[in-house]
Amino acid sequence: MNVVRNALLLTGLFILSAGCEQAPPEWVTVGPGSRQGDVSLYRDVQFADIPIPAEYDLRRDLSYSFQGALFRNAVLVYEGYLDWSAALDFYRRELPNHGWNLTKTERGHDFRVLYFDKGEEKLIAIVKQTRGGSQVEIQLDNVDKNDLLLKGRLNNPGY
């Protein structure tokens, strides 16, 4: 009787432990049927050409990233105890060191927006003042070639 009970206990524990697997990997792949080929969804990706100040932490609840063979798309939100003017200086200095070209800036009461491009990609850095520090939202996307074709700007070097 003890053998049967122990076997049932072990079977039950095995079934319960199978339901308690590790968290899924940090990426999920969408099959090759997508228009852009294989696409991966990453949670904690930090691209090598988008530097982040050491004072910042990634807000995983507000961030995502898609990366395929032909494109990257992301919204990455970081917060930290870095003065927002220092954060602005960091991005104005460091993104060009990684091949990004500053194309435009905008000002608001408690935020600044920096627009960059690099090849067929565009990056928008929104730096906001927060209590005791700052927040930056990085928006990364590809320039839509079809949109540029419709606007007649695909081969225009001034776009």
C-alpha atoms as a printed R data frame, in Angstrom:
    type eleno elety resid chain resno      x      y       z
1   ATOM     1    CA   MET     A     1  0.000  0.000   0.000
2   ATOM     2    CA   ASN     A     2  2.875  2.389   0.801
3   ATOM     3    CA   VAL     A     3  4.389  1.708  -2.607
4   ATOM     4    CA   VAL     A     4  1.153  2.686  -4.359
5   ATOM     5    CA   ARG     A     5  0.794  5.802  -2.201
6   ATOM     6    CA   ASN     A     6  4.412  6.858  -2.850
7   ATOM     7    CA   ALA     A     7  3.980  6.271  -6.591
8   ATOM     8    CA   LEU     A     8  0.826  8.408  -6.598
9   ATOM     9    CA   LEU     A     9  2.603 11.139  -4.619
10  ATOM    10    CA   LEU     A    10  5.570 11.140  -7.009
11  ATOM    11    CA   THR     A    11  3.253 11.212 -10.033
12  ATOM    12    CA   GLY     A    12  1.300 14.118  -8.530
13  ATOM    13    CA   LEU     A    13  4.495 16.029  -7.773
14  ATOM    14    CA   PHE     A    14  5.742 15.415 -11.307
15  ATOM    15    CA   ILE     A    15  2.479 16.745 -12.786
16  ATOM    16    CA   LEU     A    16  2.545 19.794 -10.507
17  ATOM    17    CA   SER     A    17  6.188 20.548 -11.274
18  ATOM    18    CA   ALA     A    18  5.503 20.333 -15.009
19  ATOM    19    CA   GLY     A    19  3.004 23.163 -14.576
20  ATOM    20    CA   CYS     A    20  5.606 25.270 -12.754
21  ATOM    21    CA   GLU     A    21  8.094 25.601 -15.576
22  ATOM    22    CA   GLN     A    22 10.506 28.480 -15.850
23  ATOM    23    CA   ALA     A    23  9.278 31.754 -17.331
24  ATOM    24    CA   PRO     A    24  9.229 31.738 -21.133
25  ATOM    25    CA   PRO     A    25 12.410 32.847 -22.902
26  ATOM    26    CA   GLU     A    26 13.045 36.536 -23.384
27  ATOM    27    CA   TRP     A    27 11.972 36.283 -27.021
28  ATOM    28    CA   VAL     A    28  9.156 34.771 -29.031
29  ATOM    29    CA   THR     A    29  9.594 33.970 -32.720
30  ATOM    30    CA   VAL     A    30  6.873 34.447 -35.296
31  ATOM    31    CA   GLY     A    31  7.280 32.031 -38.204
32  ATOM    32    CA   PRO     A    32  8.595 32.732 -41.674
33  ATOM    33    CA   GLY     A    33  5.075 33.387 -42.957
34  ATOM    34    CA   SER     A    34  5.353 37.018 -41.892
35  ATOM    35    CA   ARG     A    35  6.055 39.612 -44.566
36  ATOM    36    CA   GLN     A    36  9.432 40.537 -43.063
37  ATOM    37    CA   GLY     A    37 10.601 36.947 -42.451
38  ATOM    38    CA   ASP     A    38 11.225 35.644 -38.959
39  ATOM    39    CA   VAL     A    39 10.385 38.227 -36.315
40  ATOM    40    CA   SER     A    40 11.418 38.064 -32.671
41  ATOM    41    CA   LEU     A    41  9.759 39.876 -29.787
42  ATOM    42    CA   TYR     A    42 12.259 40.772 -27.092
43  ATOM    43    CA   ARG     A    43 11.527 42.047 -23.616
44  ATOM    44    CA   ASP     A    44 14.882 43.231 -22.328
45  ATOM    45    CA   VAL     A    45 16.753 44.021 -25.512
46  ATOM    46    CA   GLN     A    46 19.249 46.836 -25.395
47  ATOM    47    CA   PHE     A    47 20.680 47.605 -28.817
48  ATOM    48    CA   ALA     A    48 24.431 48.184 -29.034
49  ATOM    49    CA   ASP     A    49 23.991 51.364 -31.103
50  ATOM    50    CA   ILE     A    50 21.593 52.970 -28.611
51  ATOM    51    CA   PRO     A    51 23.616 53.785 -25.486
52  ATOM    52    CA   ILE     A    52 21.890 54.139 -22.121
53  ATOM    53    CA   PRO     A    53 23.257 56.210 -19.208
54  ATOM    54    CA   ALA     A    54 24.396 54.076 -16.269
55  ATOM    55    CA   GLU     A    55 21.952 55.965 -14.021
56  ATOM    56    CA   TYR     A    56 18.936 54.625 -15.946
57  ATOM    57    CA   ASP     A    57 16.919 51.447 -15.381
58  ATOM    58    CA   LEU     A    58 14.693 49.859 -18.018
59  ATOM    59    CA   ARG     A    59 10.944 50.053 -17.314
60  ATOM    60    CA   ARG     A    60 10.012 46.578 -18.546
61  ATOM    61    CA   ASP     A    61  6.302 47.246 -18.077
62  ATOM    62    CA   LEU     A    62  6.434 50.087 -20.633
63  ATOM    63    CA   SER     A    63  8.964 48.652 -23.107
64  ATOM    64    CA   TYR     A    64  8.966 46.252 -26.048
65  ATOM    65    CA   SER     A    65 11.058 45.442 -29.084
66  ATOM    66    CA   PHE     A    66 10.577 43.620 -32.388
67  ATOM    67    CA   GLN     A    67 13.562 42.620 -34.455
68  ATOM    68    CA   GLY     A    68 13.583 40.874 -37.803
69  ATOM    69    CA   ALA     A    69 16.126 40.263 -40.508
70  ATOM    70    CA   LEU     A    70 15.162 43.526 -42.215
71  ATOM    71    CA   PHE     A    71 13.991 45.819 -39.424
72  ATOM    72    CA   ARG     A    72 13.929 46.797 -35.754
73  ATOM    73    CA   ASN     A    73 11.005 48.389 -33.933
74  ATOM    74    CA   ALA     A    74 11.027 49.302 -30.264
75  ATOM    75    CA   VAL     A    75  9.729 51.518 -27.512
76  ATOM    76    CA   LEU     A    76 12.190 51.449 -24.632
77  ATOM    77    CA   VAL     A    77 11.492 53.493 -21.505
78  ATOM    78    CA   TYR     A    78 14.234 54.197 -18.953
79  ATOM    79    CA   GLU     A    79 14.095 56.119 -15.680
80  ATOM    80    CA   GLY     A    80 16.775 57.227 -13.279
81  ATOM    81    CA   TYR     A    81 18.327 59.839 -11.062
82  ATOM    82    CA   LEU     A    82 19.987 61.733 -13.882
83  ATOM    83    CA   ASP     A    83 19.230 65.413 -14.353
84  ATOM    84    CA   TRP     A    84 17.288 65.838 -17.574
85  ATOM    85    CA   SER     A    85 19.742 68.371 -19.006
86  ATOM    86    CA   ALA     A    86 22.533 65.824 -18.439
87  ATOM    87    CA   ALA     A    87 20.376 63.188 -20.159
88  ATOM    88    CA   LEU     A    88 19.866 65.505 -23.139
89  ATOM    89    CA   ASP     A    89 23.604 66.180 -23.336
90  ATOM    90    CA   PHE     A    90 24.268 62.429 -23.162
91  ATOM    91    CA   TYR     A    91 21.993 61.644 -26.126
92  ATOM    92    CA   ARG     A    92 23.153 64.621 -28.204
93  ATOM    93    CA   ARG     A    93 26.745 63.446 -27.705
94  ATOM    94    CA   GLU     A    94 26.506 59.640 -27.666
95  ATOM    95    CA   LEU     A    95 23.968 58.804 -30.367
96  ATOM    96    CA   PRO     A    96 26.055 60.517 -33.107
97  ATOM    97    CA   ASN     A    97 29.049 58.501 -31.832
98  ATOM    98    CA   HIS     A    98 26.991 55.406 -32.753
99  ATOM    99    CA   GLY     A    99 26.119 56.588 -36.269
100 ATOM   100    CA   TRP     A   100 22.856 58.443 -35.557
101 ATOM   101    CA   ASN     A   101 22.308 61.870 -37.160
102 ATOM   102    CA   LEU     A   102 20.392 64.490 -35.182
103 ATOM   103    CA   THR     A   103 17.798 65.926 -37.574
104 ATOM   104    CA   LYS     A   104 15.437 67.943 -35.384
105 ATOM   105    CA   THR     A   105 14.679 68.987 -31.802
106 ATOM   106    CA   GLU     A   106 11.491 70.107 -30.077
107 ATOM   107    CA   ARG     A   107 10.888 71.739 -26.707
108 ATOM   108    CA   GLY     A   108  8.059 71.476 -24.241
109 ATOM   109    CA   HIS     A   109  7.588 72.767 -20.703
110 ATOM   110    CA   ASP     A   110  9.089 69.711 -18.998
111 ATOM   111    CA   PHE     A   111 10.290 67.592 -21.926
112 ATOM   112    CA   ARG     A   112 12.529 67.694 -24.988
113 ATOM   113    CA   VAL     A   113 12.329 65.590 -28.145
114 ATOM   114    CA   LEU     A   114 15.390 64.659 -30.196
115 ATOM   115    CA   TYR     A   115 14.933 63.174 -33.691
116 ATOM   116    CA   PHE     A   116 17.667 61.029 -35.226
117 ATOM   117    CA   ASP     A   117 18.039 58.920 -38.323
118 ATOM   118    CA   LYS     A   118 20.511 56.283 -39.436
119 ATOM   119    CA   GLY     A   119 20.123 54.724 -42.855
120 ATOM   120    CA   GLU     A   120 16.556 53.495 -43.081
121 ATOM   121    CA   GLU     A   121 15.925 53.760 -39.340
122 ATOM   122    CA   LYS     A   122 14.568 56.640 -37.311
123 ATOM   123    CA   LEU     A   123 14.929 57.148 -33.578
124 ATOM   124    CA   ILE     A   124 13.020 59.554 -31.362
125 ATOM   125    CA   ALA     A   125 14.301 60.247 -27.844
126 ATOM   126    CA   ILE     A   126 11.768 61.931 -25.552
127 ATOM   127    CA   VAL     A   127 13.460 63.167 -22.390
128 ATOM   128    CA   LYS     A   128 11.117 64.135 -19.550
129 ATOM   129    CA   GLN     A   129 11.805 65.738 -16.234
130 ATOM   130    CA   THR     A   130 10.623 63.640 -13.264
131 ATOM   131    CA   ARG     A   131 10.757 64.016  -9.511
132 ATOM   132    CA   GLY     A   132 14.393 63.560  -8.628
133 ATOM   133    CA   GLY     A   133 15.567 62.716 -12.118
134 ATOM   134    CA   SER     A   134 14.432 62.057 -15.645
135 ATOM   135    CA   GLN     A   135 12.840 59.552 -17.965
136 ATOM   136    CA   VAL     A   136 13.709 58.827 -21.578
137 ATOM   137    CA   GLU     A   137 11.464 57.072 -24.059
138 ATOM   138    CA   ILE     A   138 13.328 55.727 -27.074
139 ATOM   139    CA   GLN     A   139 11.138 55.051 -30.116
140 ATOM   140    CA   LEU     A   140 12.913 53.102 -32.840
141 ATOM   141    CA   ASP     A   141 11.351 52.385 -36.212
142 ATOM   142    CA   ASN     A   142 12.227 51.888 -39.858
143 ATOM   143    CA   VAL     A   143 11.461 54.576 -42.391
144 ATOM   144    CA   ASP     A   144  8.560 53.227 -44.425
145 ATOM   145    CA   LYS     A   145  9.778 53.022 -48.030
146 ATOM   146    CA   ASN     A   146  6.206 52.837 -49.341
147 ATOM   147    CA   ASP     A   147  5.314 56.025 -47.480
148 ATOM   148    CA   LEU     A   148  8.371 57.747 -48.932
149 ATOM   149    CA   LEU     A   149  7.470 56.549 -52.429
150 ATOM   150    CA   LEU     A   150  3.970 57.963 -52.059
151 ATOM   151    CA   LYS     A   151  5.401 61.290 -50.936
152 ATOM   152    CA   GLY     A   152  7.963 61.255 -53.774
153 ATOM   153    CA   ARG     A   153 10.898 61.436 -51.368
154 ATOM   154    CA   LEU     A   154 12.532 58.012 -51.709
155 ATOM   155    CA   ASN     A   155 15.566 59.183 -53.675
156 ATOM   156    CA   ASN     A   156 15.532 62.755 -52.384
157 ATOM   157    CA   PRO     A   157 18.641 63.275 -50.214
158 ATOM   158    CA   GLY     A   158 16.859 65.999 -48.246
159 ATOM   159    CA   TYR     A   159 14.292 63.732 -46.578
